[in-house]
Each structure stands twice: as C-alpha cells, then as structure tokens.
PDB file of C-alpha atoms and ligand atoms in Angstrom:
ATOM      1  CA  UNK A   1     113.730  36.615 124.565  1.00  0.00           C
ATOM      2  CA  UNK A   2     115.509  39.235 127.090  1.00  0.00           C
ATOM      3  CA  UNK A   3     116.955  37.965 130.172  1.00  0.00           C
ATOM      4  CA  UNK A   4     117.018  34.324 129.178  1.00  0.00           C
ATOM      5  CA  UNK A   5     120.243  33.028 129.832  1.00  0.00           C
ATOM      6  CA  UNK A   6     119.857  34.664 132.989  1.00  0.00           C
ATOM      7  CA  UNK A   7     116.786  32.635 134.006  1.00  0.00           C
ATOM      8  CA  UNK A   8     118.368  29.325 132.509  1.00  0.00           C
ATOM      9  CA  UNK A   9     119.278  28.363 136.036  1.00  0.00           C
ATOM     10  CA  UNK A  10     116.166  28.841 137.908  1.00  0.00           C
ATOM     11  CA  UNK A  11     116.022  25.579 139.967  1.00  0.00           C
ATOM     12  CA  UNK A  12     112.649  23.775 140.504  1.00  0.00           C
ATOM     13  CA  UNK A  13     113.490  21.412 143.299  1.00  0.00           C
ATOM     14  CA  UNK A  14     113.157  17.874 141.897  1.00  0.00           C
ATOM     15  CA  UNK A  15     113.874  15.388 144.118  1.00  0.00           C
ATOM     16  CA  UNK A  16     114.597  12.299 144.149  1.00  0.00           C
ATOM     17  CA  UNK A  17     113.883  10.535 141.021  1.00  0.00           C
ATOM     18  CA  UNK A  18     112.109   7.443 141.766  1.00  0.00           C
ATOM     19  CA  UNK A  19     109.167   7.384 139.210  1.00  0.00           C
ATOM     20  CA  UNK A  20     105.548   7.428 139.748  1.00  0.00           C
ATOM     21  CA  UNK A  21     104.035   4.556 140.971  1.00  0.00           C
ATOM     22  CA  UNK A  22     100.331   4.920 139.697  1.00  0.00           C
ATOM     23  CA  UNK A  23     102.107   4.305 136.063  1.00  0.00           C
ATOM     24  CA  UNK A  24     104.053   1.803 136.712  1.00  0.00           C
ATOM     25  CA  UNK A  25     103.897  -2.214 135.967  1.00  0.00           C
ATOM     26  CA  UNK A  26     104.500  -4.692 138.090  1.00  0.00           C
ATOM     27  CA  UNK A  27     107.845  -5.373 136.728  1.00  0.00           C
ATOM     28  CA  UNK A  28     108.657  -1.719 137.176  1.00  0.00           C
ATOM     29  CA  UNK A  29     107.560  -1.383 140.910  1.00  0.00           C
ATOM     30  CA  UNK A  30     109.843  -3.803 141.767  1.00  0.00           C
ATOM     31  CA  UNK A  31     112.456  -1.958 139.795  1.00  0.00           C
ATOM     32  CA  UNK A  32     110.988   1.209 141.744  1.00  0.00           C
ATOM     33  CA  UNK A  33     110.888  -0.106 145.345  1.00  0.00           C
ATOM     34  CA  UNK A  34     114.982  -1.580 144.269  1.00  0.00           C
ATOM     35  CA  UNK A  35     115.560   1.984 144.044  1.00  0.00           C
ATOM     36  CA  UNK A  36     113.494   3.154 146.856  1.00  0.00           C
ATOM     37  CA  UNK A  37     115.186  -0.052 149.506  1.00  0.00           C
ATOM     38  CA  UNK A  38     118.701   1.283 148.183  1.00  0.00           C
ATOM     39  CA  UNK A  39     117.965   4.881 149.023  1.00  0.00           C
ATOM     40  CA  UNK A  40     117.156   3.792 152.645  1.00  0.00           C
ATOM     41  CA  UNK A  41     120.622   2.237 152.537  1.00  0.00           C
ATOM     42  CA  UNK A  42     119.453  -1.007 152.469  1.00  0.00           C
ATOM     43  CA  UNK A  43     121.388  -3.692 149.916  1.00  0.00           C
ATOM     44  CA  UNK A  44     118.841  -4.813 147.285  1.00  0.00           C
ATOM     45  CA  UNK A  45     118.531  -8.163 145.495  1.00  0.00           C
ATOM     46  CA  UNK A  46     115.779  -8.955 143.245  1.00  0.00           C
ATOM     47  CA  UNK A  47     114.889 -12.425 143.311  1.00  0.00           C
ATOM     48  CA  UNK A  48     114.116 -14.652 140.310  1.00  0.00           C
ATOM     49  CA  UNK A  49     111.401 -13.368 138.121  1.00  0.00           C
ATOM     50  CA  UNK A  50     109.282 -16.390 137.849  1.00  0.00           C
ATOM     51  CA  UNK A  51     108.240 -19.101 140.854  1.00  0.00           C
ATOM     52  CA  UNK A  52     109.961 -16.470 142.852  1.00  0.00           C
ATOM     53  CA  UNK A  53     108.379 -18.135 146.507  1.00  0.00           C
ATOM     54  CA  UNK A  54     106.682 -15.129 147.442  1.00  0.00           C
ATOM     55  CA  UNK A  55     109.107 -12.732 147.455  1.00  0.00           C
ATOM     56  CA  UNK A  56     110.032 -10.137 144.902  1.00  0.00           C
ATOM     57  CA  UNK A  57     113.209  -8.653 146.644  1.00  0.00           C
ATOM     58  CA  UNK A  58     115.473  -9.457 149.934  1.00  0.00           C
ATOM     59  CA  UNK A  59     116.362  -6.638 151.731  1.00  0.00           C
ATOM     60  CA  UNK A  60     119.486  -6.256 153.608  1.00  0.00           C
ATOM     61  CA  UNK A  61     120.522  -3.840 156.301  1.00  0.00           C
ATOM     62  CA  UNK A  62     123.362  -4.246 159.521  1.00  0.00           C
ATOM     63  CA  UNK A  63     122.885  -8.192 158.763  1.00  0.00           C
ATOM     64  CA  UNK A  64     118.890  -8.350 158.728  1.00  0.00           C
ATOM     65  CA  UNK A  65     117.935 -10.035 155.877  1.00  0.00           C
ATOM     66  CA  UNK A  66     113.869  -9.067 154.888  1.00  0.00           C
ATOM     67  CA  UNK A  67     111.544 -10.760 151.982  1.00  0.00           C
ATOM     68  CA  UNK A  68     109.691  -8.036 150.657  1.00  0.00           C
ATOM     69  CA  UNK A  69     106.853  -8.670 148.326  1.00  0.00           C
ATOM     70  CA  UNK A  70     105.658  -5.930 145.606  1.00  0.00           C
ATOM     71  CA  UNK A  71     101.558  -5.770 145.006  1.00  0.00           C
ATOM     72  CA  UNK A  72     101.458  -3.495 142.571  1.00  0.00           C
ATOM     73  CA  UNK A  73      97.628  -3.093 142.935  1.00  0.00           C
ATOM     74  CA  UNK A  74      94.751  -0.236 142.619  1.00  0.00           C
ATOM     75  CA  UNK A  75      92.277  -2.571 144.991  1.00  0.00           C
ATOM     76  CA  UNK A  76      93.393  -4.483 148.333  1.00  0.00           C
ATOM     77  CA  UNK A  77      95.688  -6.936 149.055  1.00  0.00           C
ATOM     78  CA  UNK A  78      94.147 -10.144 151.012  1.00  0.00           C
ATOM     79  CA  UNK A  79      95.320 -12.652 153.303  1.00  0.00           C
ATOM     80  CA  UNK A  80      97.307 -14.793 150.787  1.00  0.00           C
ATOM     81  CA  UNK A  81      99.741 -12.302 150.035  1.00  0.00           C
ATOM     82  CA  UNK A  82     101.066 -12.355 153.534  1.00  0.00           C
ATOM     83  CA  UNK A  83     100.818 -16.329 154.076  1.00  0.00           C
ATOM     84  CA  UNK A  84     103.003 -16.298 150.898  1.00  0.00           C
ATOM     85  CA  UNK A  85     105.788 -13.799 152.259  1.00  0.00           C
ATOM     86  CA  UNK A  86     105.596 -15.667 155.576  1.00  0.00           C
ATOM     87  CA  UNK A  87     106.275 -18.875 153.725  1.00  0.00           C
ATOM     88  CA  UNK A  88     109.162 -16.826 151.640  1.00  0.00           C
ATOM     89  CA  UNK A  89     111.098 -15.784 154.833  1.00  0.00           C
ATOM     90  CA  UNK A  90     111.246 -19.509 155.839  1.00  0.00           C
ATOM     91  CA  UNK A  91     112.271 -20.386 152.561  1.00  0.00           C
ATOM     92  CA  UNK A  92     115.065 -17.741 152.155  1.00  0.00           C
ATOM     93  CA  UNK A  93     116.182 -18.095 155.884  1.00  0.00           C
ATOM     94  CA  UNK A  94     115.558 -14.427 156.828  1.00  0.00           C
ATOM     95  CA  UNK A  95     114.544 -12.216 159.707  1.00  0.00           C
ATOM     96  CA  UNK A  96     111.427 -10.138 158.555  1.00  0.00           C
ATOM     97  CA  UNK A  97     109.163 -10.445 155.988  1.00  0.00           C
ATOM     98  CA  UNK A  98     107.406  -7.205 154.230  1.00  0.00           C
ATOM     99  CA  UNK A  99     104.586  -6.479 151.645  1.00  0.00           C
ATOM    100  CA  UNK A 100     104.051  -3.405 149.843  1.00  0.00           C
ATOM    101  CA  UNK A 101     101.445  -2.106 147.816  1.00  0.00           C
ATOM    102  CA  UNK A 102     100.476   0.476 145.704  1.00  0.00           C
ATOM    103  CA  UNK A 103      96.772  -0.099 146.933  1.00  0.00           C
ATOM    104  CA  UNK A 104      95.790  -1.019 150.776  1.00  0.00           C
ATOM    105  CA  UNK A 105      95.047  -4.129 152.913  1.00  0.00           C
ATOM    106  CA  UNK A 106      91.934  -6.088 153.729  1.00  0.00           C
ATOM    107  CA  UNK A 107      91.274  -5.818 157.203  1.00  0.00           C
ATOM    108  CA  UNK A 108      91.787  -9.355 157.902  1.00  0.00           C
ATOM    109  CA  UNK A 109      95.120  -9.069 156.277  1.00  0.00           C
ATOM    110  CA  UNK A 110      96.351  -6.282 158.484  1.00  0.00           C
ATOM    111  CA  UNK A 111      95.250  -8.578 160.991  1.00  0.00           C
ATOM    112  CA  UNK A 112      97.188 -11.641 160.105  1.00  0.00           C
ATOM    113  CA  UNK A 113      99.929  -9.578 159.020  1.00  0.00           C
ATOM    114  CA  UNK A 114     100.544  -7.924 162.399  1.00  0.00           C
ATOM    115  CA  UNK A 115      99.913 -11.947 164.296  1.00  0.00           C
ATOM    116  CA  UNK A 116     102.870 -12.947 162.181  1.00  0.00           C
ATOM    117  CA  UNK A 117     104.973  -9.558 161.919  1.00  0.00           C
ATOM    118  CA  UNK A 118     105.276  -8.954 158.622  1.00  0.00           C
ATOM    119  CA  UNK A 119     105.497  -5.440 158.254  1.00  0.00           C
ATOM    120  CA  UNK A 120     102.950  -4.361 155.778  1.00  0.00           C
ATOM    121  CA  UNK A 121     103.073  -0.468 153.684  1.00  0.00           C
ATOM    122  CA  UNK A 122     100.124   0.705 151.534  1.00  0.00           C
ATOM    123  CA  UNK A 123      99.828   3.161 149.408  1.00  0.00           C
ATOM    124  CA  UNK A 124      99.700   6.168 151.887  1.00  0.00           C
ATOM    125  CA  UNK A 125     102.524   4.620 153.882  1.00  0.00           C
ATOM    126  CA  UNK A 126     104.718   4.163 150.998  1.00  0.00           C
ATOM    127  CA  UNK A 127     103.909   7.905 149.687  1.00  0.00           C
ATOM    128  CA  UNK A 128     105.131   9.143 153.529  1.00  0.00           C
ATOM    129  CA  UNK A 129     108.457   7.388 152.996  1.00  0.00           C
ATOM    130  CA  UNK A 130     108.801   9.392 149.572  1.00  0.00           C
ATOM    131  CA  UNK A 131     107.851  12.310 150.912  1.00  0.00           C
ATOM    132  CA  UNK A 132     110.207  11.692 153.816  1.00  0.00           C
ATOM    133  CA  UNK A 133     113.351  10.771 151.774  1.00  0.00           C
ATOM    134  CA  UNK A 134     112.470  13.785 149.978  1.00  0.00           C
ATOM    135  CA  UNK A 135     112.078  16.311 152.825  1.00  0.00           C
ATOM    136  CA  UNK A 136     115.432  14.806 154.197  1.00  0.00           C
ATOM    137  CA  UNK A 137     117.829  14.567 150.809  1.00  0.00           C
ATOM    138  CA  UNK A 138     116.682  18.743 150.357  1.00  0.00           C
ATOM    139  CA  UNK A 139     118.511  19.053 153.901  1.00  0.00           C
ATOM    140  CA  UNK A 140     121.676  17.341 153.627  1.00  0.00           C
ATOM    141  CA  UNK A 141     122.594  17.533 150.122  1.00  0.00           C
ATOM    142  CA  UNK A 142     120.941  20.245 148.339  1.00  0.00           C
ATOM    143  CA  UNK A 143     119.111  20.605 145.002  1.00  0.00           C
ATOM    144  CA  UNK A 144     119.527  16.341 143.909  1.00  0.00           C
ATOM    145  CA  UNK A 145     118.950  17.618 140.412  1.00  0.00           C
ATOM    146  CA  UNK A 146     118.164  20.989 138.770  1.00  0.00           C
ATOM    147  CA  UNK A 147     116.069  21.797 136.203  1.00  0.00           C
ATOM    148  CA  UNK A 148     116.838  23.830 133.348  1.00  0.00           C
ATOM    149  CA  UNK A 149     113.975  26.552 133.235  1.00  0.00           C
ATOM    150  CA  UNK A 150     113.154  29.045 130.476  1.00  0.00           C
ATOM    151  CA  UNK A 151     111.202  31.696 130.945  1.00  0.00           C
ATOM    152  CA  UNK A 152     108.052  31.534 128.059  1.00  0.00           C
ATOM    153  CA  UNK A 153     105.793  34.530 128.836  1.00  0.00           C
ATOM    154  CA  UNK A 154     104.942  34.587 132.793  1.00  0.00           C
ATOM    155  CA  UNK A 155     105.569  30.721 133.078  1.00  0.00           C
ATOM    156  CA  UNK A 156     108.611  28.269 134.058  1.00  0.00           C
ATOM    157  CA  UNK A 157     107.231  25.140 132.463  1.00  0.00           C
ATOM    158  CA  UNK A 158     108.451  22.344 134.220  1.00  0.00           C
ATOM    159  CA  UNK A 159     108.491  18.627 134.356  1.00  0.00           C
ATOM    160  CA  UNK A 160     106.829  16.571 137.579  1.00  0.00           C
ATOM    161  CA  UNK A 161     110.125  14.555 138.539  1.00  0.00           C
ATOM    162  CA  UNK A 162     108.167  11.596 139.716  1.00  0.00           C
ATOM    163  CA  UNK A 163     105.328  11.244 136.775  1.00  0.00           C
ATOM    164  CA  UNK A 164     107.225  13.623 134.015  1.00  0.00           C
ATOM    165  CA  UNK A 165     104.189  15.658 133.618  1.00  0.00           C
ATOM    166  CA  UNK A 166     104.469  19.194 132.868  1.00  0.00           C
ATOM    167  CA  UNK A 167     103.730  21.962 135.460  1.00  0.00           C
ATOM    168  CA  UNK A 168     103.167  25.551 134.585  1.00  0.00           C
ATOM    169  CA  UNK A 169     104.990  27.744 137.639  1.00  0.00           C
ATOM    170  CA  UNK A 170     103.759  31.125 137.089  1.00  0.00           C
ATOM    171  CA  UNK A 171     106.021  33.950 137.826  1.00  0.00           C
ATOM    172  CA  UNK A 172     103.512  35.134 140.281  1.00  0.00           C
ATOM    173  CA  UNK A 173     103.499  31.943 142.262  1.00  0.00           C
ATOM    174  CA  UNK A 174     107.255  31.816 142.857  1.00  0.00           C
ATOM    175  CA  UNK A 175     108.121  31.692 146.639  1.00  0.00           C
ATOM    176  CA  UNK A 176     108.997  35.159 147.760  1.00  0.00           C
ATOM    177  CA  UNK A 177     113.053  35.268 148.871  1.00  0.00           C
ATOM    178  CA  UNK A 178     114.379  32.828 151.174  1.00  0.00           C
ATOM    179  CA  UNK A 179     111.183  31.284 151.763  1.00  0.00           C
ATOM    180  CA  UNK A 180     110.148  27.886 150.152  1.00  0.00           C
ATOM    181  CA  UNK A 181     106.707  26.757 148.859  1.00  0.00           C
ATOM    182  CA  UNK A 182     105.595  23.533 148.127  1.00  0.00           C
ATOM    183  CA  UNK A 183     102.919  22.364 145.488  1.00  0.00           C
ATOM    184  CA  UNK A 184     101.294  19.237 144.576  1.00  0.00           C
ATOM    185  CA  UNK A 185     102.032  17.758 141.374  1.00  0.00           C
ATOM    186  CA  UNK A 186      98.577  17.916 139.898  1.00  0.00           C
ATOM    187  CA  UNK A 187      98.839  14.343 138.187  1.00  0.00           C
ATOM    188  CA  UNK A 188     100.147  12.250 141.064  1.00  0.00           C
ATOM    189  CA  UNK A 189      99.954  14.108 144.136  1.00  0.00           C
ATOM    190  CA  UNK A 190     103.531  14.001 145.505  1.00  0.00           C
ATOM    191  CA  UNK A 191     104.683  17.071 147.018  1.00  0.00           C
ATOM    192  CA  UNK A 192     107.211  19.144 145.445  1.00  0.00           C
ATOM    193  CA  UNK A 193     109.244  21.956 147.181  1.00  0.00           C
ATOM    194  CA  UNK A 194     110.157  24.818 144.673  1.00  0.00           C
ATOM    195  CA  UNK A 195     112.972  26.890 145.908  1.00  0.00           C
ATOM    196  CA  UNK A 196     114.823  29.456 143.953  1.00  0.00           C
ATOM    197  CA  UNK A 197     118.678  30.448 143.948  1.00  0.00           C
ATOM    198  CA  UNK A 198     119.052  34.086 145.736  1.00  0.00           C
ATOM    199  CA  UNK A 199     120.165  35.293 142.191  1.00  0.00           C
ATOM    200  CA  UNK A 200     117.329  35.327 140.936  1.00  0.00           C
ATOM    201  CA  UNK A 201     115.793  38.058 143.364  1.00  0.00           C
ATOM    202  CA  UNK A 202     118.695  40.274 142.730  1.00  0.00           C
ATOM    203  CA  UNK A 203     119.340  42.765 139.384  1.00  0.00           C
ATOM    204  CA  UNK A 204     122.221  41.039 137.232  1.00  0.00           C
ATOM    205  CA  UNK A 205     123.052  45.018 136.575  1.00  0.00           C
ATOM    206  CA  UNK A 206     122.671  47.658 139.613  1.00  0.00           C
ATOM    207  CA  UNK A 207     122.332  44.259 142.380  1.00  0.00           C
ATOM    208  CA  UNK A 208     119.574  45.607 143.212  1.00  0.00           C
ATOM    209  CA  UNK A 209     117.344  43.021 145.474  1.00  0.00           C
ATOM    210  CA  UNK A 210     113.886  42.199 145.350  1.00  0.00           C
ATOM    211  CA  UNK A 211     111.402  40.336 147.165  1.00  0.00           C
ATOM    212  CA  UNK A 212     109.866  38.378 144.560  1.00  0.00           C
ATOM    213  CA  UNK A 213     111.138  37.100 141.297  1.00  0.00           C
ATOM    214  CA  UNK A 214     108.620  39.041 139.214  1.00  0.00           C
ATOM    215  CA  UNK A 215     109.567  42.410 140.551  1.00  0.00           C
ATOM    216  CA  UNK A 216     112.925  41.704 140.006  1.00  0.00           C
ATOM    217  CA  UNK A 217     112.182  40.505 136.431  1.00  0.00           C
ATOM    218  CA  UNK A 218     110.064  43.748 135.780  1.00  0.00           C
ATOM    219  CA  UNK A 219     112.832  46.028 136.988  1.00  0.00           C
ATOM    220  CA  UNK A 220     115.847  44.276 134.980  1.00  0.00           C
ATOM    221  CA  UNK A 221     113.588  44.893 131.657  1.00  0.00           C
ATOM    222  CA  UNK A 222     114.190  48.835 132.474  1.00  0.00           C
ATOM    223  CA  UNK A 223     117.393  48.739 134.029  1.00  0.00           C
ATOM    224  CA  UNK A 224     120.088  50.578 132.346  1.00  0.00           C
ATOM    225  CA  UNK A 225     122.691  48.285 134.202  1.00  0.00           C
ATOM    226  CA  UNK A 226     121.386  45.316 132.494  1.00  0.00           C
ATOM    227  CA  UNK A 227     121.371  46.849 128.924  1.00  0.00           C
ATOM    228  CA  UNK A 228     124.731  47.627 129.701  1.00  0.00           C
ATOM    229  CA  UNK A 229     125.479  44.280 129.275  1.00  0.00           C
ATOM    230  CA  UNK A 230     123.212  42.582 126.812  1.00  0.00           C
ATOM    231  CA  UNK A 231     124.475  42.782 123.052  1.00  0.00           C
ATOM    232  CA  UNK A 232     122.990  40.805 119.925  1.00  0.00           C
ATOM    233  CA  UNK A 233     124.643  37.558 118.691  1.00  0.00           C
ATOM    234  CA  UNK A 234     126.158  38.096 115.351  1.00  0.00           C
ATOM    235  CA  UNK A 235     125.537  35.017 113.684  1.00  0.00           C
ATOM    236  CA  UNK A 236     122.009  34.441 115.271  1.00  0.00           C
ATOM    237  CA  UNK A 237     120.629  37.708 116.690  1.00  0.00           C
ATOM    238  CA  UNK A 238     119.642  36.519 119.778  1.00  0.00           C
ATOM    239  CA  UNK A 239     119.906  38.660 122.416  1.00  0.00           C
ATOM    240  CA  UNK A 240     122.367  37.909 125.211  1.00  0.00           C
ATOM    241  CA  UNK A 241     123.418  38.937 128.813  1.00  0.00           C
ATOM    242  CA  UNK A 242     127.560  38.919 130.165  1.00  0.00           C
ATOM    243  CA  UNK A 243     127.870  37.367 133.553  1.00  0.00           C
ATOM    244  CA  UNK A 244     129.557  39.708 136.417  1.00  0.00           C
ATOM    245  CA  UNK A 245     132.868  37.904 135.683  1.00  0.00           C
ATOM    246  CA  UNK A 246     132.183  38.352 131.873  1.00  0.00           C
ATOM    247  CA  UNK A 247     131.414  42.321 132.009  1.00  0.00           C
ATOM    248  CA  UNK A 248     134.322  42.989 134.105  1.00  0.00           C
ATOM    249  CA  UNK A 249     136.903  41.518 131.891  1.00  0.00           C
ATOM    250  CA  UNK A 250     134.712  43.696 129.033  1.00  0.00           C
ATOM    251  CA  UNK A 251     135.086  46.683 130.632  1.00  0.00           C
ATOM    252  CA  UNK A 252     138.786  46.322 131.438  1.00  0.00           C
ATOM    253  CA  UNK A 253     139.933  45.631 128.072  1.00  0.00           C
ATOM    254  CA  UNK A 254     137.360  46.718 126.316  1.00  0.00           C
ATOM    255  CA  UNK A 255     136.631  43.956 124.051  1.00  0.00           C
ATOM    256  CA  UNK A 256     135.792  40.479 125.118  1.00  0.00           C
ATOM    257  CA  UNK A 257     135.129  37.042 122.844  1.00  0.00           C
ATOM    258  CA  UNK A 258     132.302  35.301 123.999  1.00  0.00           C
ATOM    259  CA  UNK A 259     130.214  32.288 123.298  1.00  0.00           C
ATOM    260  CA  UNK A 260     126.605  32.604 121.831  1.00  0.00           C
ATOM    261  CA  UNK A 261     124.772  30.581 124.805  1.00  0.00           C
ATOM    262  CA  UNK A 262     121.930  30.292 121.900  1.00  0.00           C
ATOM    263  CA  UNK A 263     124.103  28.997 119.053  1.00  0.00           C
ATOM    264  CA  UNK A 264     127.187  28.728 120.597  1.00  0.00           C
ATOM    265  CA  UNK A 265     129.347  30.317 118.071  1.00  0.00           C
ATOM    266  CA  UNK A 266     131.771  32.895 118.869  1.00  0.00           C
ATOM    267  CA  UNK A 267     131.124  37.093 118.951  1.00  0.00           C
ATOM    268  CA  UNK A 268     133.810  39.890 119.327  1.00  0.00           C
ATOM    269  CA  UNK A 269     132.367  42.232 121.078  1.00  0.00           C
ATOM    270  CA  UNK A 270     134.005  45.821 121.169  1.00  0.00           C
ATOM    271  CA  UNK A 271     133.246  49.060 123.620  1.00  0.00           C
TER     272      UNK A 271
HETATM  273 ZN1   ZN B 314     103.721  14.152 139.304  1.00  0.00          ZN
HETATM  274 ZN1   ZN B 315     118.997  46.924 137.995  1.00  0.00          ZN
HETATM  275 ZN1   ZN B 316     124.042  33.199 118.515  1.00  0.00          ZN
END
C-alpha cells in the first residue's frame, strides 16, 4: 500500500458529534438535545425520568430558566404536548417553556403554542440549528475531530459522524485546493463539509503542488523524490514513507532508526 502513512491524515470534516436523531429513543433524544442545549451554552438539567410534569429538561441561560419537552416522534405533535409544558413552566417556576420534536406540529398546536409562547422546533428547525452549530464550530475552532483515512483503491471510506454510517469519498470527488465541498450523508441527510489539509495537494518529495488530490497522488507514485524516501519495514515488509523532518536527519547522518508506523517495531535504516 504506497503512500499510506502519508494519506493517514486526510481529514474528513466531522463535526460536531451529536448523534442522529432518526435512530435514536426517546431516552436518547433527551440525552441528545442535553448535548445539543449545552453546545448553545445553555446549563442543562434533566429532570426526573418518570411523572416528570411535562418537562424533560430545564434550560438555563443569563438567569432564564426554560422547560423544554422532547417528542421524539416520526408523526405530529398535538395540542396536549404544549398544555403539558405550559403547565410544567408553572410548576418549575420558569420563564419559557419549549417543545421539540423529531417530527412536526399539528396546526392547531402551532397555534396554541404561539397564544401561549412556548417556543416550539420540529424536525427541520432542529436540523437548521445542527447545521448551524456546525457551520459555526468549522469557523472558530477548526477540524472538532479528524478522521483517520486510508486510502483503499480510489476511496477514503469514512464514517457519517452523526449516524456512523460509512461513506465512500472517491478520490475524484475530493474538493480541489483551498476550496471546500459539502455532501449529504446519504443515510440521514445532515450536511457534511469535507475539507482537506494543503499537504495533501503537495508532493511529500519534489513539493511539487497540485490542484486536486488525485493528480497529486498519481504524480507521487512516479516521483523519484518520493522513492527517495520510502524503504521496506524489516520485520513486516510494509512499505513506508520518512517525513521531511525524518529524511533530513537521514540524509545528514546517513542512517536513521525509525518506527514501523504499520507494526511499530523499530528499522535501521542505512544510505
Ligand atoms: Zn449520516
Ligand atoms: Zn514529486
Ligand atoms: Zn513494520
């Protein structure tokens, strides 16, 4: 498998991990809007699982305490729902009451629900916010989590970070340098950015740079630069690649110990 280690770090953006709702219980949606409240910055408590008033968590934020009831539904959510939640923010003593829902509303719900403010998020509302926290964690903090990719034939395969289901990212359908793409997971429809570290468009051996990943992969199979630095394991046979820092000390000294990324054992290699 040439070039491996070098692709080990191609980075499928993942996001942030907050599970797919479609799959979840009802136990685990509240467990999955918890995580979703605390993202917003909100302080989440999960009231008591059983006669629990209406309410499944309490929300708090700059001293606003909400009632927020999970409806972890495929169909609609009716008019009790919300009496219940109204009756929940009496009983709890706080200043807005919310329902979500993995399905939608009746229309008389929406109704009531906007007569007695309770804010109210279906399924397509709840999806924006995802896609929202999403869009915004890229920005200001990066990559949240990076995916270990191997290169099998012309695909990355790679794992859906909200439903874990495997996605085949073909070579070919890699976003060209500095540019970003963004696919829907197949399964559950959330929308993933892919973005790939500048390294990857460059040759490890002549730093030669390329437009799109497969080029790039296509010319480091021929390069002499790269076979410069790619040597057998010993113990395994696997083939192997030295990093910039790696060759340099090789070439200096003219030996260099390194570890096996495949089997981690040790090889001396010699000029
Ligand atoms: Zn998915
Ligand atoms: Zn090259
Ligand atoms: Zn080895």
């Amino acid at each position: 498998m040439e070039l491996e280690d070098f692709e080990n770090n191609l980075g499928l953006e993942t996001k942030k991990k907050i599970g797919d709702f479609s799959k979840l219980n009802g136990h685990q949606f509240e467990d999955y809007l918890k995580e979703l409240f605390s993202i917003l910055g909100y302080q989440v408590m999960r009231t008591k699982l059983s006669g629990d008033q209406g309410a499944d968590l309490i929300i708090k934020k700059d001293d606003m305490k909400t009632v927020v009831q999970a409806k972890k539904y495929a169909g609609t959510v009716t008019n009790k729902a919300i009496q219940e939640v109204v009756a929940s923010k009496k009983h709890y003593g706080a200043d807005k009451a919310m329902v979500v829902t993995t399905g939608t509303f009746t229309k008389s719900a929406i109704e009531l629900a906007k007569s007695n403010k309770v804010e109210i998020w279906d399924k397509n509302k709840l999806k924006e916010i995802i896609n929202s926290i999403n869009k915004t964690s890229n920005k200001s903090k990066g990559f949240q989590n990076q995916q270990s990719l191997n290169l099998k034939g012309d695909t990355f395969p790679a794992h859906c970070p909200f439903c874990d289901s495997e996605i085949k990212l073909n070579v070919k359908d890699l976003p060209k340098k500095n540019k970003q793409k963004t696919l829907s997971c197949p399964e559950c429809n959330v929308d993933l950015g892919i973005s790939i570290p500048d390294n990857f468009y460059s040759c490890i051996g002549c730093k030669k740079e390329f437009d799109t990943v497969k080029e790039r992969i296509d010319h480091s199979k021929l390069c002499k630069k790269v076979k410069e630095r790619q040597f057998n394991c010993s113990h395994c046979k696997k083939e192997f690649t030295l990093d910039d820092d790696e060759f340099k000390e090789f070439t200096k000294k003219g030996n260099l110990k390194v570890e096996c990324p495949a089997c981690k054992k040790n090889n001396m290699l010699k000029k």
